XYZ file of C-alpha atoms in Angstrom:
502
model
C 39.684 34.618 -14.505
C 36.844 37.153 -14.544
C 37.530 40.820 -15.105
C 41.329 40.325 -15.458
C 42.474 42.422 -18.531
C 45.790 41.554 -20.065
C 46.821 43.565 -23.139
C 50.496 42.908 -23.470
C 52.901 40.018 -23.042
C 56.482 39.472 -23.832
C 57.776 37.114 -26.551
C 59.979 34.085 -25.725
C 63.226 36.244 -26.006
C 61.839 38.896 -23.591
C 62.992 41.366 -26.074
C 59.756 43.024 -27.052
C 56.094 43.146 -25.952
C 53.466 42.386 -28.546
C 49.810 42.935 -28.831
C 47.561 40.164 -27.860
C 44.098 40.007 -29.374
C 41.554 40.653 -26.813
C 37.658 40.120 -27.135
C 35.546 42.283 -24.717
C 32.065 40.747 -24.437
C 29.078 41.937 -22.368
C 26.942 38.944 -21.081
C 23.562 40.163 -19.710
C 25.276 43.137 -18.244
C 28.538 41.391 -17.057
C 31.529 42.778 -18.913
C 34.318 40.265 -19.428
C 37.675 40.380 -21.219
C 38.698 37.188 -23.086
C 41.913 36.529 -24.995
C 42.035 35.532 -28.579
C 44.602 32.781 -28.099
C 42.444 30.994 -25.547
C 39.341 31.294 -27.641
C 41.169 30.016 -30.670
C 41.630 26.602 -29.015
C 38.040 25.781 -30.281
C 37.834 27.624 -33.754
C 34.326 26.336 -34.550
C 32.568 28.086 -31.550
C 30.835 31.369 -31.601
C 33.442 33.165 -29.262
C 36.398 32.042 -31.567
C 34.751 33.693 -34.457
C 34.694 36.955 -32.538
C 38.469 37.035 -32.605
C 38.810 38.105 -36.275
C 35.744 40.344 -36.396
C 37.927 43.211 -37.569
C 38.188 41.653 -40.879
C 34.332 41.044 -41.107
C 31.502 43.186 -42.439
C 28.998 44.741 -40.055
C 26.382 42.313 -41.228
C 28.566 39.361 -40.238
C 29.326 40.880 -37.002
C 25.627 41.470 -36.277
C 24.887 37.750 -36.997
C 27.309 36.775 -34.201
C 26.084 38.984 -31.508
C 22.859 40.963 -30.351
C 24.781 44.339 -30.539
C 28.189 45.761 -31.172
C 29.910 49.074 -30.081
C 32.600 49.764 -32.720
C 34.180 52.684 -30.486
C 34.888 50.327 -27.429
C 35.046 47.040 -29.585
C 32.515 45.515 -27.130
C 30.208 42.653 -28.190
C 26.763 42.571 -26.458
C 24.940 39.277 -25.831
C 21.510 39.086 -24.112
C 22.325 35.744 -22.538
C 22.542 34.358 -18.901
C 25.878 35.359 -17.270
C 25.713 32.653 -14.788
C 25.368 29.993 -17.522
C 28.373 31.785 -19.489
C 30.625 31.222 -16.661
C 30.018 27.419 -17.083
C 30.570 27.862 -20.899
C 33.801 29.598 -20.735
C 35.399 26.790 -18.677
C 35.661 24.801 -21.821
C 38.438 27.083 -23.054
C 40.399 26.731 -19.910
C 39.715 23.173 -18.821
C 38.565 21.313 -21.890
C 35.196 20.500 -20.504
C 32.015 21.968 -19.155
C 30.307 21.439 -15.773
C 26.902 22.671 -15.034
C 26.574 24.585 -11.734
C 23.913 23.428 -9.270
C 20.674 25.266 -9.709
C 20.903 25.830 -13.467
C 18.198 24.326 -15.573
C 19.737 21.603 -17.666
C 17.529 22.020 -20.766
C 18.156 25.760 -20.812
C 21.824 25.161 -20.586
C 21.853 22.991 -23.535
C 20.094 25.881 -25.442
C 22.913 28.150 -24.176
C 25.527 25.681 -25.506
C 23.844 25.465 -28.661
C 23.855 29.213 -29.115
C 27.747 29.306 -28.317
C 28.083 26.496 -30.982
C 29.454 24.053 -28.345
C 28.495 20.408 -28.603
C 27.177 18.169 -25.825
C 30.090 16.047 -25.947
C 32.170 18.526 -23.881
C 29.787 18.147 -20.887
C 31.075 16.317 -17.874
C 29.764 12.734 -17.320
C 27.842 13.771 -14.228
C 26.139 16.450 -16.008
C 25.175 14.170 -18.834
C 23.445 11.808 -16.420
C 21.607 14.660 -14.859
C 20.641 15.930 -18.329
C 19.295 12.391 -19.169
C 17.173 12.309 -16.081
C 15.593 15.782 -16.894
C 14.891 14.651 -20.447
C 13.174 11.391 -19.049
C 11.014 13.478 -16.824
C 10.039 15.790 -19.544
C 9.085 12.964 -21.869
C 7.014 11.481 -19.026
C 5.267 14.671 -18.491
C 4.531 15.018 -22.125
C 3.264 11.497 -22.156
C 0.763 12.262 -19.435
C -0.412 15.434 -21.117
C -0.906 13.644 -24.259
C -2.829 11.001 -22.343
C -4.979 13.366 -20.718
C -5.797 15.110 -23.845
C -6.623 11.914 -25.583
C -8.804 10.844 -22.713
C -10.727 14.200 -22.872
C -11.082 14.689 -26.395
C -10.244 11.364 -28.233
C -7.829 10.674 -31.016
C -8.516 12.812 -34.144
C -10.123 10.988 -36.979
C -11.297 8.031 -34.947
C -14.364 6.055 -36.148
C -17.618 5.230 -34.447
C -16.365 1.916 -32.897
C -12.966 3.584 -31.916
C -14.775 6.313 -30.070
C -16.938 3.777 -28.339
C -13.852 1.816 -27.445
C -12.007 4.726 -26.013
C -15.199 5.803 -24.129
C -15.385 2.229 -22.619
C -11.656 2.229 -21.821
C -12.012 5.482 -19.886
C -15.056 4.107 -18.096
C -13.020 1.051 -16.812
C -9.622 2.521 -16.584
C -9.688 6.164 -15.961
C -11.685 6.982 -12.697
C -10.815 10.698 -12.939
C -12.232 10.920 -16.394
C -15.863 11.226 -15.436
C -18.321 10.589 -12.509
C -19.455 7.186 -13.829
C -15.875 6.031 -14.142
C -15.354 6.977 -10.534
C -18.389 5.086 -9.488
C -17.177 2.002 -11.366
C -13.782 2.326 -9.688
C -15.428 2.508 -6.247
C -17.696 -0.599 -7.022
C -14.702 -2.613 -8.135
C -12.855 -1.646 -4.957
C -15.938 -2.696 -2.809
C -16.199 -6.048 -4.623
C -12.529 -6.665 -4.104
C -13.082 -6.105 -0.202
C -16.251 -8.211 -0.100
C -14.688 -11.226 -1.958
C -11.613 -11.112 0.348
C -13.823 -11.076 3.434
C -16.056 -13.908 2.247
C -13.016 -15.962 1.313
C -11.573 -15.599 4.932
C -15.122 -16.055 6.730
C -15.687 -19.050 4.752
C -12.943 -20.948 6.414
C -14.511 -20.478 10.058
C -15.873 -23.940 11.037
C -19.015 -22.413 12.812
C -20.166 -20.846 9.568
C -19.490 -23.913 7.460
C -22.278 -26.608 6.625
C -22.057 -30.418 6.264
C -22.633 -31.988 2.937
C -24.176 -35.376 2.292
C -20.991 -37.149 3.144
C -20.501 -35.128 6.364
C -17.632 -33.092 5.058
C -17.603 -29.223 6.023
C -18.178 -27.005 3.065
C -18.842 -23.150 2.709
C -22.145 -21.763 3.583
C -24.426 -21.488 0.559
C -25.047 -17.815 1.187
C -21.305 -17.246 1.043
C -21.065 -19.111 -2.266
C -23.822 -16.929 -3.805
C -21.834 -13.763 -2.709
C -18.638 -15.236 -4.152
C -20.526 -16.015 -7.466
C -21.781 -12.384 -7.639
C -18.263 -11.000 -7.009
C -16.659 -13.316 -9.529
C -19.348 -12.271 -12.007
C -18.443 -8.772 -11.581
C -14.746 -9.426 -11.978
C -15.364 -11.415 -15.072
C -17.462 -8.719 -16.736
C -14.878 -5.975 -15.618
C -11.919 -8.056 -17.173
C -13.800 -8.772 -20.403
C -14.865 -5.188 -20.891
C -11.359 -3.854 -20.319
C -10.109 -6.544 -22.718
C -12.523 -5.518 -25.430
C -11.747 -1.722 -25.117
C -7.955 -2.206 -24.710
C -6.056 -0.505 -27.616
C -3.368 -3.222 -27.343
C -4.663 -6.628 -26.477
C -1.351 -8.385 -26.347
C 0.103 -5.825 -23.918
C -3.131 -5.972 -21.840
C -3.001 -9.826 -21.537
C 0.730 -9.874 -20.569
C 0.460 -6.948 -18.012
C 1.305 -8.172 -14.574
C -1.817 -6.598 -12.991
C -4.169 -8.218 -15.672
C -2.539 -11.558 -15.068
C -3.524 -11.230 -11.414
C -7.056 -10.302 -12.488
C -7.129 -13.406 -14.655
C -5.847 -15.482 -11.719
C -8.437 -14.283 -9.526
C -11.306 -15.392 -11.716
C -9.877 -18.439 -13.324
C -10.140 -20.861 -10.257
C -13.904 -20.429 -10.124
C -14.490 -21.459 -13.548
C -12.095 -24.435 -13.407
C -13.788 -25.736 -10.308
C -17.180 -25.135 -12.125
C -16.073 -27.011 -15.129
C -14.687 -30.122 -12.938
C -17.966 -30.081 -11.014
C -20.069 -30.296 -14.251
C -18.257 -33.634 -15.030
C -20.024 -35.260 -12.233
C -19.348 -36.680 -8.756
C -17.030 -39.395 -10.284
C -14.415 -37.051 -11.247
C -14.768 -34.961 -8.063
C -14.029 -38.012 -5.993
C -10.467 -38.471 -7.540
C -7.699 -37.511 -5.205
C -5.776 -35.707 -7.796
C -8.833 -33.617 -8.819
C -9.581 -32.594 -5.108
C -5.982 -31.648 -4.583
C -6.177 -29.428 -7.726
C -9.322 -27.928 -6.523
C -7.851 -27.026 -3.153
C -4.844 -25.438 -4.854
C -7.189 -23.493 -7.175
C -9.085 -22.295 -4.129
C -5.826 -21.066 -2.602
C -5.166 -19.133 -5.709
C -8.176 -16.913 -4.872
C -5.844 -14.900 -2.512
C -4.393 -13.265 -5.671
C -7.372 -10.965 -5.843
C -6.114 -9.098 -2.840
C -3.462 -7.754 -5.248
C -6.330 -6.249 -7.211
C -6.314 -3.404 -4.779
C -2.985 -2.160 -6.138
C -5.032 -1.046 -9.281
C -6.888 1.480 -7.243
C -3.968 2.441 -4.700
C -1.284 4.793 -5.971
C 0.529 4.063 -2.659
C 0.821 0.260 -3.426
C 1.782 1.150 -6.928
C 4.645 3.527 -5.652
C 5.773 0.755 -3.187
C 5.846 -1.795 -5.984
C 7.938 0.481 -8.165
C 10.165 1.410 -5.265
C 10.945 -2.214 -4.609
C 11.707 -2.849 -8.211
C 14.223 0.033 -8.173
C 15.763 -1.593 -5.098
C 16.357 -4.979 -6.410
C 20.183 -4.469 -6.003
C 19.776 -3.663 -2.338
C 17.233 -6.530 -1.718
C 19.739 -8.873 -3.264
C 22.387 -7.769 -0.924
C 20.060 -8.263 1.967
C 19.407 -11.871 0.832
C 23.035 -12.442 0.171
C 23.987 -11.308 3.782
C 21.264 -13.407 5.147
C 22.211 -16.364 3.192
C 25.831 -16.396 4.273
C 24.793 -15.670 7.812
C 22.396 -18.496 7.992
C 24.708 -21.093 6.564
C 27.605 -19.871 8.846
C 25.766 -19.811 12.169
C 23.725 -22.968 11.453
C 26.929 -24.952 10.820
C 28.556 -23.603 14.013
C 25.413 -24.171 16.112
C 25.245 -27.829 14.842
C 28.917 -28.300 15.559
C 28.676 -26.921 19.170
C 25.499 -28.566 20.040
C 25.671 -32.083 18.480
C 27.470 -33.703 21.472
C 24.804 -32.512 23.994
C 22.465 -35.515 24.879
C 19.278 -33.392 24.584
C 20.403 -31.400 21.571
C 17.844 -29.913 19.233
C 20.123 -29.567 16.359
C 19.994 -32.819 14.610
C 21.501 -31.610 11.321
C 22.849 -28.648 9.513
C 19.797 -28.124 7.217
C 17.552 -28.553 10.208
C 19.499 -25.889 12.008
C 18.822 -23.433 9.118
C 15.423 -22.718 10.649
C 17.104 -21.763 13.911
C 19.448 -19.473 12.146
C 16.732 -17.692 10.247
C 14.420 -17.000 13.238
C 17.459 -15.864 15.188
C 18.981 -13.618 12.713
C 15.561 -12.114 12.067
C 15.061 -11.494 15.871
C 11.944 -13.603 15.633
C 12.888 -16.431 18.152
C 10.037 -18.758 18.386
C 11.785 -20.773 20.953
C 11.083 -24.150 19.437
C 14.799 -24.717 18.750
C 17.435 -23.158 21.097
C 20.982 -24.007 22.067
C 21.726 -25.702 25.439
C 25.509 -25.317 25.599
C 27.605 -22.321 26.624
C 29.346 -22.126 23.139
C 25.967 -22.531 21.411
C 24.505 -19.740 23.260
C 27.647 -17.468 22.573
C 26.995 -18.446 18.828
C 23.345 -17.451 19.051
C 24.174 -14.104 20.545
C 26.658 -13.181 17.751
C 24.241 -14.477 15.074
C 21.537 -12.196 16.663
C 23.790 -9.147 16.509
C 25.009 -9.909 12.998
C 21.399 -10.343 11.746
C 20.383 -6.901 12.964
C 23.359 -5.384 11.312
C 22.727 -7.381 7.999
C 19.064 -6.239 7.967
C 19.644 -2.581 8.976
C 22.360 -1.933 6.253
C 20.308 -2.158 3.156
C 17.168 -0.624 4.731
C 18.045 3.015 4.312
C 18.772 2.834 0.606
C 15.389 1.163 0.105
C 13.419 3.739 2.072
C 15.416 6.543 0.222
C 14.303 4.983 -3.043
C 10.770 4.915 -1.966
C 10.725 8.545 -0.810
C 12.385 9.665 -4.094
C 10.059 7.763 -6.242
C 7.131 8.929 -4.508
C 8.116 12.641 -4.478
C 8.948 12.373 -8.126
C 5.463 10.720 -8.973
C 3.712 13.629 -7.081
C 5.767 16.257 -8.935
C 5.087 14.676 -12.305
C 1.387 14.461 -11.664
C 1.251 18.049 -10.600
C 3.233 19.278 -13.522
C 1.021 17.358 -16.014
C -2.204 18.837 -14.500
C -0.716 22.121 -14.478
C 0.036 21.957 -18.161
C -3.637 21.049 -18.838
C -5.028 23.594 -16.487
C -3.016 26.473 -18.248
C -4.114 25.069 -21.751
C -7.767 25.158 -20.700
C -7.273 28.487 -19.157
C -5.951 29.951 -22.427
C -8.592 28.162 -24.358
C -11.224 29.695 -22.149
C -10.003 33.176 -22.714
C -10.300 32.756 -26.420
C -6.700 33.508 -27.420
C -5.565 32.992 -30.899
C -2.779 30.585 -31.950
C -0.158 33.382 -31.845
C -0.915 34.506 -28.448
C 1.734 33.592 -25.932
C 0.962 32.152 -22.564
C 3.135 30.884 -19.744
C 3.842 27.305 -19.257
C 5.759 25.435 -16.500
C 8.039 22.571 -16.899
C 9.655 20.553 -14.144
C 13.320 20.664 -14.096
C 15.585 18.114 -12.535
C 14.084 16.584 -9.414
C 11.139 18.707 -9.587
C 12.389 21.444 -7.235
C 12.976 23.946 -9.935
C 10.586 25.237 -12.591
C 11.355 27.164 -15.726
C 9.043 28.847 -18.095
C 8.374 28.829 -21.754
C 5.446 30.249 -23.787
C 2.514 28.220 -24.689
C -0.661 28.772 -26.500
C -2.960 25.782 -27.217
C -6.385 24.361 -27.858
C -7.811 21.475 -26.051
C -9.839 20.387 -29.021
C -8.541 17.167 -30.527
C -8.924 18.213 -34.212
C -7.123 21.683 -33.636
C -3.523 22.610 -33.790
C -1.485 22.531 -30.536
C 0.966 25.689 -31.079
C 3.734 25.784 -28.529
C 5.926 28.863 -28.447
C 9.204 28.359 -26.511
C 11.179 31.262 -24.847
C 14.110 29.622 -23.054
C 15.406 31.616 -20.072
C 18.768 31.021 -18.640
C 18.581 33.834 -16.084
C 16.786 36.916 -14.953
C 18.693 39.258 -17.310
C 17.826 37.023 -20.252
C 15.202 38.061 -22.837
C 15.420 35.620 -25.801
C 12.908 36.029 -28.679
C 10.338 33.358 -28.862
C 10.153 30.661 -31.687
C 6.839 29.402 -32.612
C 6.175 25.637 -33.419
C 2.903 24.181 -34.406
C 1.802 20.523 -34.020
C -1.051 18.724 -35.748
C -1.318 15.923 -33.259
C -0.707 15.288 -29.638
C 2.074 12.742 -30.586
C 4.032 15.555 -32.214
C 3.382 17.610 -28.963
C 4.942 14.722 -26.927
C 8.076 14.643 -29.132
C 8.332 18.448 -28.691
C 8.186 18.128 -24.937
C 10.914 15.373 -24.908
C 13.241 17.346 -27.263
């Protein structure tokens, strides 16, 4: 369709050729000839308005394009020619599809310029655009969080400033040296308490009480008490400094923190009631169950490990694949355990006494564990075991690749978003250090799509919380595009967040 010029066509009777309205446009140095009847299919767009420019004044023509040559009738637009190739598809195919490699956010600005709504985008492009908008919103939220952590919220009182400082100390290891030390101490206490819990079960290190029962060594109990004291103080300080108490209490990681310290105080409370209460069988079983709950403290390591957090998020995004894995295994276990019981029940020394008891054999066989405590003794039973083994390998292998792929994608995305947010802050600090004024443009990077592409817009900002955050955008769709900048000022980091997400 490009570069083909068609100036005349025949009417329906083929008796006479008539002139067809042609529109010659120059998009970023690329000259193209468009036909008025095609452009008129969407009369509300900018290109359709160029068809009747012969009847318009020079002022109206200049408002539609960057420049106009009356001698040749050529309209000049300082826009991206690659993006325009996608835009012009609307007039021929009724929808627009973004080419691979074009920034979705800049492409939306191109569509706004040509007065084309986002409803004409193909569904796959809309989903890609939504992903980019979510990434930008997350980057903006991280930038806002970093700025608030550094400077605090504007207009905060004395108690609020103390609360924010305490929150940074307990939750933001990268905010200061003291916060980093607190994070290291918390990590060390978690390891010590986990080791003490394991070592305390070794019979050689246990001591006998007055009744001859083995109990934990007093030294290990002291270490356990010190660790619980640290966990309790840490939890209370984080609760006091939390900006949202309800959200803090209902958070999954904070529930784990509470479960890690709760058994100690419950046992301490029951002990204070005296030996009579402790001798009750139900109380002893409850205490034993509470002691087992101490293993929950190992999950506290996830708070200080980005790898564990990434693994958890990847598993959450792979719930569908995990469900398929469980469904495959469930069907296989039921099928092969029933077959195994049927084939083995007539053997005099059979180990398959019932179908539910055969479930255990099917599970360890399909997962390739094979303890050997239950095994078939007939020929048909062994053939069934071989088939169940092969089916188990296939059932486990099928969903593994999507789960691994989700983990890699999520991990790479997190790395890109963290780098982009830090890059934003570094450039803001660099411009502030150079002492530039609000109207001085800088260069700022944003992550586009999956993070493999970066586009630029101008930024000038101050890292002071009580100062304006002026952001100047200069969208660029291609190398030949030089769009004038538009200045926007923000009085708070919240408005800056909305700007990034827009």
